[in-house]
């Protein structure tokens, strides 16, 4: 039985408008209480991202970009509303099932690569596959193919400290997509890189989106990079708004 079939049996509810969406947010509300005040971060967010589509999330700091990514990535529960991953409703699922969907259907890339320093590039990319249950040999084969596609075929045995910043981030991207997720969520993935390296990493990421067909949401302040993505959105008054 496939992962999709398993998820459908577990949570058969689907979103009428999200049957073909990789990620769909419906009426998402998220608030934080600070002392006597309540901060309304997300106010009825509706947002769809489709397979093979790259979306740049552009908004000033403090407007809720990270909160949106955390809710979309099932790292946080919304106060109300629903998050659909490949049409499967997730808000009311038990934590164990949310964790399984997050592990198999969602990839994350952060501003800092968060690679395991004691393991090689190949081993870092093998890790999520083996946690999912893939055998060591098959995980190594797929990890090697991914890293080769990202231009790191000669760096497989190098540890993170032996790699440049751009190489480390490409390993992080390979690790994030190793389990063939439906959605990739990236929070300022090139924020720590110089412009030339940033451009190279970004081009690698967009090529991978087109080749693999997953959906990507990338929070970035880089206007030039955002202009090369399929869509650009921002957060305005707690809602996702298309920029063009």
PDB file of N, CA, C and O in Angstrom, residues 121-181:
ATOM      1  N   UNK A 121      28.561  13.833   3.809  1.00  0.00           N
ATOM      2  CA  UNK A 121      27.445  14.342   3.014  1.00  0.00           C
ATOM      3  C   UNK A 121      26.499  13.205   2.635  1.00  0.00           C
ATOM      4  O   UNK A 121      25.273  13.325   2.758  1.00  0.00           O
ATOM      5  N   UNK A 122      27.066  12.102   2.168  1.00  0.00           N
ATOM      6  CA  UNK A 122      26.246  10.952   1.784  1.00  0.00           C
ATOM      7  C   UNK A 122      25.436  10.446   2.961  1.00  0.00           C
ATOM      8  O   UNK A 122      24.227  10.194   2.836  1.00  0.00           O
ATOM      9  N   UNK A 123      26.050  10.308   4.115  1.00  0.00           N
ATOM     10  CA  UNK A 123      25.364   9.780   5.299  1.00  0.00           C
ATOM     11  C   UNK A 123      24.270  10.719   5.787  1.00  0.00           C
ATOM     12  O   UNK A 123      23.214  10.277   6.236  1.00  0.00           O
ATOM     13  N   UNK A 124      24.500  12.027   5.669  1.00  0.00           N
ATOM     14  CA  UNK A 124      23.466  12.983   6.062  1.00  0.00           C
ATOM     15  C   UNK A 124      22.218  12.835   5.202  1.00  0.00           C
ATOM     16  O   UNK A 124      21.094  12.985   5.699  1.00  0.00           O
ATOM     17  N   UNK A 125      22.400  12.547   3.925  1.00  0.00           N
ATOM     18  CA  UNK A 125      21.252  12.389   3.027  1.00  0.00           C
ATOM     19  C   UNK A 125      20.625  11.005   3.173  1.00  0.00           C
ATOM     20  O   UNK A 125      19.422  10.831   2.951  1.00  0.00           O
ATOM     21  N   UNK A 126      21.414  10.027   3.561  1.00  0.00           N
ATOM     22  CA  UNK A 126      20.875   8.689   3.807  1.00  0.00           C
ATOM     23  C   UNK A 126      19.982   8.645   5.041  1.00  0.00           C
ATOM     24  O   UNK A 126      19.023   7.876   5.101  1.00  0.00           O
ATOM     25  N   UNK A 127      20.292   9.472   6.039  1.00  0.00           N
ATOM     26  CA  UNK A 127      19.652   9.381   7.344  1.00  0.00           C
ATOM     27  C   UNK A 127      18.124   9.410   7.298  1.00  0.00           C
ATOM     28  O   UNK A 127      17.464   8.521   7.848  1.00  0.00           O
ATOM     29  N   UNK A 128      17.490  10.424   6.664  1.00  0.00           N
ATOM     30  CA  UNK A 128      16.024  10.438   6.671  1.00  0.00           C
ATOM     31  C   UNK A 128      15.404   9.258   5.938  1.00  0.00           C
ATOM     32  O   UNK A 128      14.312   8.804   6.290  1.00  0.00           O
ATOM     33  N   UNK A 129      16.102   8.743   4.941  1.00  0.00           N
ATOM     34  CA  UNK A 129      15.586   7.591   4.218  1.00  0.00           C
ATOM     35  C   UNK A 129      15.602   6.340   5.096  1.00  0.00           C
ATOM     36  O   UNK A 129      14.655   5.546   5.094  1.00  0.00           O
ATOM     37  N   UNK A 130      16.664   6.166   5.859  1.00  0.00           N
ATOM     38  CA  UNK A 130      16.771   4.997   6.721  1.00  0.00           C
ATOM     39  C   UNK A 130      15.800   5.093   7.896  1.00  0.00           C
ATOM     40  O   UNK A 130      15.247   4.085   8.346  1.00  0.00           O
ATOM     41  N   UNK A 131      15.560   6.318   8.385  1.00  0.00           N
ATOM     42  CA  UNK A 131      14.559   6.507   9.441  1.00  0.00           C
ATOM     43  C   UNK A 131      13.186   6.101   8.922  1.00  0.00           C
ATOM     44  O   UNK A 131      12.379   5.519   9.650  1.00  0.00           O
ATOM     45  N   UNK A 132      12.952   6.372   7.648  1.00  0.00           N
ATOM     46  CA  UNK A 132      11.670   5.994   7.043  1.00  0.00           C
ATOM     47  C   UNK A 132      11.564   4.479   6.851  1.00  0.00           C
ATOM     48  O   UNK A 132      10.474   3.935   6.721  1.00  0.00           O
ATOM     49  N   UNK A 133      12.692   3.786   6.830  1.00  0.00           N
ATOM     50  CA  UNK A 133      12.661   2.338   6.704  1.00  0.00           C
ATOM     51  C   UNK A 133      13.348   1.785   5.479  1.00  0.00           C
ATOM     52  O   UNK A 133      13.365   0.571   5.265  1.00  0.00           O
ATOM     53  N   UNK A 134      13.962   2.647   4.670  1.00  0.00           N
ATOM     54  CA  UNK A 134      14.669   2.188   3.481  1.00  0.00           C
ATOM     55  C   UNK A 134      15.970   1.506   3.887  1.00  0.00           C
ATOM     56  O   UNK A 134      16.632   1.925   4.840  1.00  0.00           O
ATOM     57  N   UNK A 135      16.346   0.452   3.186  1.00  0.00           N
ATOM     58  CA  UNK A 135      17.588  -0.253   3.476  1.00  0.00           C
ATOM     59  C   UNK A 135      18.802   0.606   3.213  1.00  0.00           C
ATOM     60  O   UNK A 135      18.763   1.544   2.405  1.00  0.00           O
ATOM     61  N   UNK A 136      19.903   0.273   3.868  1.00  0.00           N
ATOM     62  CA  UNK A 136      21.110   1.089   3.774  1.00  0.00           C
ATOM     63  C   UNK A 136      21.619   1.198   2.338  1.00  0.00           C
ATOM     64  O   UNK A 136      22.005   2.288   1.881  1.00  0.00           O
ATOM     65  N   UNK A 137      21.609   0.097   1.605  1.00  0.00           N
ATOM     66  CA  UNK A 137      22.114   0.111   0.239  1.00  0.00           C
ATOM     67  C   UNK A 137      21.288   0.992  -0.670  1.00  0.00           C
ATOM     68  O   UNK A 137      21.834   1.795  -1.446  1.00  0.00           O
ATOM     69  N   UNK A 138      19.968   0.877  -0.586  1.00  0.00           N
ATOM     70  CA  UNK A 138      19.090   1.685  -1.426  1.00  0.00           C
ATOM     71  C   UNK A 138      19.172   3.156  -1.033  1.00  0.00           C
ATOM     72  O   UNK A 138      19.147   4.041  -1.894  1.00  0.00           O
ATOM     73  N   UNK A 139      19.280   3.422   0.275  1.00  0.00           N
ATOM     74  CA  UNK A 139      19.400   4.804   0.741  1.00  0.00           C
ATOM     75  C   UNK A 139      20.693   5.432   0.223  1.00  0.00           C
ATOM     76  O   UNK A 139      20.717   6.596  -0.195  1.00  0.00           O
ATOM     77  N   UNK A 140      21.777   4.661   0.246  1.00  0.00           N
ATOM     78  CA  UNK A 140      23.060   5.177  -0.237  1.00  0.00           C
ATOM     79  C   UNK A 140      22.999   5.444  -1.740  1.00  0.00           C
ATOM     80  O   UNK A 140      23.535   6.449  -2.230  1.00  0.00           O
ATOM     81  N   UNK A 141      22.338   4.572  -2.482  1.00  0.00           N
ATOM     82  CA  UNK A 141      22.212   4.736  -3.937  1.00  0.00           C
ATOM     83  C   UNK A 141      21.441   6.012  -4.255  1.00  0.00           C
ATOM     84  O   UNK A 141      21.882   6.828  -5.079  1.00  0.00           O
ATOM     85  N   UNK A 142      20.307   6.197  -3.589  1.00  0.00           N
ATOM     86  CA  UNK A 142      19.489   7.386  -3.861  1.00  0.00           C
ATOM     87  C   UNK A 142      20.210   8.647  -3.403  1.00  0.00           C
ATOM     88  O   UNK A 142      20.172   9.673  -4.096  1.00  0.00           O
ATOM     89  N   UNK A 143      20.873   8.599  -2.251  1.00  0.00           N
ATOM     90  CA  UNK A 143      21.607   9.763  -1.750  1.00  0.00           C
ATOM     91  C   UNK A 143      22.709  10.161  -2.722  1.00  0.00           C
ATOM     92  O   UNK A 143      22.915  11.345  -3.016  1.00  0.00           O
ATOM     93  N   UNK A 144      23.428   9.172  -3.244  1.00  0.00           N
ATOM     94  CA  UNK A 144      24.491   9.447  -4.200  1.00  0.00           C
ATOM     95  C   UNK A 144      23.960  10.068  -5.475  1.00  0.00           C
ATOM     96  O   UNK A 144      24.567  10.993  -6.037  1.00  0.00           O
ATOM     97  N   UNK A 145      22.814   9.586  -5.951  1.00  0.00           N
ATOM     98  CA  UNK A 145      22.209  10.139  -7.160  1.00  0.00           C
ATOM     99  C   UNK A 145      21.781  11.594  -6.947  1.00  0.00           C
ATOM    100  O   UNK A 145      22.002  12.453  -7.808  1.00  0.00           O
ATOM    101  N   UNK A 146      21.169  11.859  -5.800  1.00  0.00           N
ATOM    102  CA  UNK A 146      20.719  13.218  -5.498  1.00  0.00           C
ATOM    103  C   UNK A 146      21.898  14.186  -5.407  1.00  0.00           C
ATOM    104  O   UNK A 146      21.875  15.272  -5.991  1.00  0.00           O
ATOM    105  N   UNK A 147      22.917  13.776  -4.667  1.00  0.00           N
ATOM    106  CA  UNK A 147      24.081  14.643  -4.506  1.00  0.00           C
ATOM    107  C   UNK A 147      24.804  14.844  -5.837  1.00  0.00           C
ATOM    108  O   UNK A 147      25.311  15.929  -6.123  1.00  0.00           O
ATOM    109  N   UNK A 148      24.832  13.799  -6.655  1.00  0.00           N
ATOM    110  CA  UNK A 148      25.429  13.938  -7.981  1.00  0.00           C
ATOM    111  C   UNK A 148      24.652  14.923  -8.830  1.00  0.00           C
ATOM    112  O   UNK A 148      25.238  15.754  -9.530  1.00  0.00           O
ATOM    113  N   UNK A 149      23.326  14.853  -8.773  1.00  0.00           N
ATOM    114  CA  UNK A 149      22.485  15.774  -9.531  1.00  0.00           C
ATOM    115  C   UNK A 149      22.732  17.218  -9.093  1.00  0.00           C
ATOM    116  O   UNK A 149      22.671  18.144  -9.908  1.00  0.00           O
ATOM    117  N   UNK A 150      23.031  17.392  -7.806  1.00  0.00           N
ATOM    118  CA  UNK A 150      23.269  18.728  -7.266  1.00  0.00           C
ATOM    119  C   UNK A 150      24.730  19.156  -7.389  1.00  0.00           C
ATOM    120  O   UNK A 150      25.144  20.156  -6.804  1.00  0.00           O
ATOM    121  N   UNK A 151      25.502  18.391  -8.140  1.00  0.00           N
ATOM    122  CA  UNK A 151      26.885  18.776  -8.408  1.00  0.00           C
ATOM    123  C   UNK A 151      27.863  18.437  -7.310  1.00  0.00           C
ATOM    124  O   UNK A 151      28.949  19.023  -7.231  1.00  0.00           O
ATOM    125  N   UNK A 152      27.518  17.468  -6.458  1.00  0.00           N
ATOM    126  CA  UNK A 152      28.375  17.117  -5.324  1.00  0.00           C
ATOM    127  C   UNK A 152      28.858  15.671  -5.395  1.00  0.00           C
ATOM    128  O   UNK A 152      29.209  15.076  -4.376  1.00  0.00           O
ATOM    129  N   UNK A 153      28.901  15.145  -6.611  1.00  0.00           N
ATOM    130  CA  UNK A 153      29.294  13.743  -6.780  1.00  0.00           C
ATOM    131  C   UNK A 153      30.687  13.426  -6.272  1.00  0.00           C
ATOM    132  O   UNK A 153      30.964  12.287  -5.895  1.00  0.00           O
ATOM    133  N   UNK A 154      31.567  14.425  -6.246  1.00  0.00           N
ATOM    134  CA  UNK A 154      32.937  14.195  -5.775  1.00  0.00           C
ATOM    135  C   UNK A 154      33.119  14.576  -4.306  1.00  0.00           C
ATOM    136  O   UNK A 154      34.246  14.568  -3.803  1.00  0.00           O
ATOM    137  N   UNK A 155      32.020  14.902  -3.626  1.00  0.00           N
ATOM    138  CA  UNK A 155      32.107  15.353  -2.238  1.00  0.00           C
ATOM    139  C   UNK A 155      31.330  14.441  -1.293  1.00  0.00           C
ATOM    140  O   UNK A 155      31.063  14.800  -0.149  1.00  0.00           O
ATOM    141  N   UNK A 156      30.986  13.254  -1.756  1.00  0.00           N
ATOM    142  CA  UNK A 156      30.120  12.366  -0.989  1.00  0.00           C
ATOM    143  C   UNK A 156      30.673  12.002   0.387  1.00  0.00           C
ATOM    144  O   UNK A 156      29.926  11.897   1.358  1.00  0.00           O
ATOM    145  N   UNK A 157      31.991  11.810   0.474  1.00  0.00           N
ATOM    146  CA  UNK A 157      32.579  11.350   1.735  1.00  0.00           C
ATOM    147  C   UNK A 157      33.041  12.496   2.628  1.00  0.00           C
ATOM    148  O   UNK A 157      33.565  12.265   3.714  1.00  0.00           O
ATOM    149  N   UNK A 158      32.845  13.731   2.202  1.00  0.00           N
ATOM    150  CA  UNK A 158      33.280  14.879   2.975  1.00  0.00           C
ATOM    151  C   UNK A 158      32.279  15.199   4.088  1.00  0.00           C
ATOM    152  O   UNK A 158      31.069  15.161   3.884  1.00  0.00           O
ATOM    153  N   UNK A 159      32.795  15.555   5.238  1.00  0.00           N
ATOM    154  CA  UNK A 159      31.945  15.999   6.341  1.00  0.00           C
ATOM    155  C   UNK A 159      31.612  17.478   6.150  1.00  0.00           C
ATOM    156  O   UNK A 159      32.291  18.182   5.385  1.00  0.00           O
ATOM    157  N   UNK A 160      30.577  17.961   6.835  1.00  0.00           N
ATOM    158  CA  UNK A 160      30.173  19.365   6.650  1.00  0.00           C
ATOM    159  C   UNK A 160      31.310  20.373   6.811  1.00  0.00           C
ATOM    160  O   UNK A 160      31.376  21.358   6.068  1.00  0.00           O
ATOM    161  N   UNK A 161      32.207  20.144   7.767  1.00  0.00           N
ATOM    162  CA  UNK A 161      33.306  21.084   7.998  1.00  0.00           C
ATOM    163  C   UNK A 161      34.277  21.143   6.830  1.00  0.00           C
ATOM    164  O   UNK A 161      35.070  22.088   6.717  1.00  0.00           O
ATOM    165  N   UNK A 162      34.219  20.143   5.950  1.00  0.00           N
ATOM    166  CA  UNK A 162      35.100  20.103   4.788  1.00  0.00           C
ATOM    167  C   UNK A 162      34.421  20.653   3.528  1.00  0.00           C
ATOM    168  O   UNK A 162      35.005  20.614   2.451  1.00  0.00           O
ATOM    169  N   UNK A 163      33.193  21.143   3.680  1.00  0.00           N
ATOM    170  CA  UNK A 163      32.433  21.665   2.553  1.00  0.00           C
ATOM    171  C   UNK A 163      32.274  23.175   2.672  1.00  0.00           C
ATOM    172  O   UNK A 163      32.269  23.728   3.775  1.00  0.00           O
ATOM    173  N   UNK A 164      32.132  23.839   1.532  1.00  0.00           N
ATOM    174  CA  UNK A 164      31.860  25.273   1.539  1.00  0.00           C
ATOM    175  C   UNK A 164      30.420  25.508   1.989  1.00  0.00           C
ATOM    176  O   UNK A 164      29.603  24.576   2.060  1.00  0.00           O
ATOM    177  N   UNK A 165      30.090  26.780   2.244  1.00  0.00           N
ATOM    178  CA  UNK A 165      28.726  27.108   2.657  1.00  0.00           C
ATOM    179  C   UNK A 165      27.694  26.704   1.630  1.00  0.00           C
ATOM    180  O   UNK A 165      26.640  26.156   1.960  1.00  0.00           O
ATOM    181  N   UNK A 166      27.990  26.962   0.361  1.00  0.00           N
ATOM    182  CA  UNK A 166      27.066  26.590  -0.696  1.00  0.00           C
ATOM    183  C   UNK A 166      26.920  25.084  -0.822  1.00  0.00           C
ATOM    184  O   UNK A 166      25.818  24.571  -1.072  1.00  0.00           O
ATOM    185  N   UNK A 167      28.014  24.355  -0.658  1.00  0.00           N
ATOM    186  CA  UNK A 167      27.955  22.896  -0.714  1.00  0.00           C
ATOM    187  C   UNK A 167      27.155  22.341   0.454  1.00  0.00           C
ATOM    188  O   UNK A 167      26.357  21.405   0.288  1.00  0.00           O
ATOM    189  N   UNK A 168      27.345  22.900   1.627  1.00  0.00           N
ATOM    190  CA  UNK A 168      26.577  22.459   2.795  1.00  0.00           C
ATOM    191  C   UNK A 168      25.080  22.649   2.569  1.00  0.00           C
ATOM    192  O   UNK A 168      24.281  21.766   2.894  1.00  0.00           O
ATOM    193  N   UNK A 169      24.722  23.783   1.984  1.00  0.00           N
ATOM    194  CA  UNK A 169      23.297  24.046   1.776  1.00  0.00           C
ATOM    195  C   UNK A 169      22.716  23.144   0.704  1.00  0.00           C
ATOM    196  O   UNK A 169      21.560  22.739   0.781  1.00  0.00           O
ATOM    197  N   UNK A 170      23.521  22.784  -0.291  1.00  0.00           N
ATOM    198  CA  UNK A 170      23.038  21.833  -1.300  1.00  0.00           C
ATOM    199  C   UNK A 170      22.856  20.444  -0.703  1.00  0.00           C
ATOM    200  O   UNK A 170      21.925  19.716  -1.066  1.00  0.00           O
ATOM    201  N   UNK A 171      23.714  20.063   0.237  1.00  0.00           N
ATOM    202  CA  UNK A 171      23.517  18.799   0.952  1.00  0.00           C
ATOM    203  C   UNK A 171      22.218  18.862   1.753  1.00  0.00           C
ATOM    204  O   UNK A 171      21.440  17.899   1.798  1.00  0.00           O
ATOM    205  N   UNK A 172      21.959  20.013   2.385  1.00  0.00           N
ATOM    206  CA  UNK A 172      20.728  20.180   3.158  1.00  0.00           C
ATOM    207  C   UNK A 172      19.496  20.057   2.263  1.00  0.00           C
ATOM    208  O   UNK A 172      18.476  19.483   2.657  1.00  0.00           O
ATOM    209  N   UNK A 173      19.582  20.591   1.039  1.00  0.00           N
ATOM    210  CA  UNK A 173      18.471  20.465   0.092  1.00  0.00           C
ATOM    211  C   UNK A 173      18.275  19.002  -0.292  1.00  0.00           C
ATOM    212  O   UNK A 173      17.146  18.502  -0.338  1.00  0.00           O
ATOM    213  N   UNK A 174      19.386  18.309  -0.578  1.00  0.00           N
ATOM    214  CA  UNK A 174      19.289  16.886  -0.928  1.00  0.00           C
ATOM    215  C   UNK A 174      18.667  16.091   0.207  1.00  0.00           C
ATOM    216  O   UNK A 174      17.825  15.216  -0.013  1.00  0.00           O
ATOM    217  N   UNK A 175      19.058  16.386   1.429  1.00  0.00           N
ATOM    218  CA  UNK A 175      18.484  15.694   2.585  1.00  0.00           C
ATOM    219  C   UNK A 175      16.984  15.966   2.685  1.00  0.00           C
ATOM    220  O   UNK A 175      16.191  15.074   2.980  1.00  0.00           O
ATOM    221  N   UNK A 176      16.573  17.226   2.416  1.00  0.00           N
ATOM    222  CA  UNK A 176      15.168  17.595   2.547  1.00  0.00           C
ATOM    223  C   UNK A 176      14.278  16.884   1.534  1.00  0.00           C
ATOM    224  O   UNK A 176      13.102  16.633   1.802  1.00  0.00           O
ATOM    225  N   UNK A 177      14.827  16.561   0.362  1.00  0.00           N
ATOM    226  CA  UNK A 177      14.002  15.935  -0.682  1.00  0.00           C
ATOM    227  C   UNK A 177      14.296  14.452  -0.838  1.00  0.00           C
ATOM    228  O   UNK A 177      13.765  13.809  -1.744  1.00  0.00           O
ATOM    229  N   UNK A 178      15.105  13.892   0.045  1.00  0.00           N
ATOM    230  CA  UNK A 178      15.530  12.492  -0.094  1.00  0.00           C
ATOM    231  C   UNK A 178      14.360  11.524  -0.087  1.00  0.00           C
ATOM    232  O   UNK A 178      14.401  10.478  -0.731  1.00  0.00           O
ATOM    233  N   UNK A 179      13.297  11.857   0.653  1.00  0.00           N
ATOM    234  CA  UNK A 179      12.140  10.968   0.730  1.00  0.00           C
ATOM    235  C   UNK A 179      11.041  11.338  -0.262  1.00  0.00           C
ATOM    236  O   UNK A 179       9.887  10.940  -0.094  1.00  0.00           O
ATOM    237  N   UNK A 180      11.413  12.098  -1.298  1.00  0.00           N
ATOM    238  CA  UNK A 180      10.468  12.495  -2.351  1.00  0.00           C
ATOM    239  C   UNK A 180       9.206  13.114  -1.762  1.00  0.00           C
ATOM    240  O   UNK A 180       8.098  12.610  -1.955  1.00  0.00           O
ATOM    241  N   UNK A 181       9.337  14.225  -1.035  1.00  0.00           N
ATOM    242  CA  UNK A 181       8.165  14.832  -0.400  1.00  0.00           C
ATOM    243  C   UNK A 181       7.232  15.478  -1.413  1.00  0.00           C
ATOM    244  O   UNK A 181       7.605  15.733  -2.561  1.00  0.00           O
TER     245      UNK A 181
END
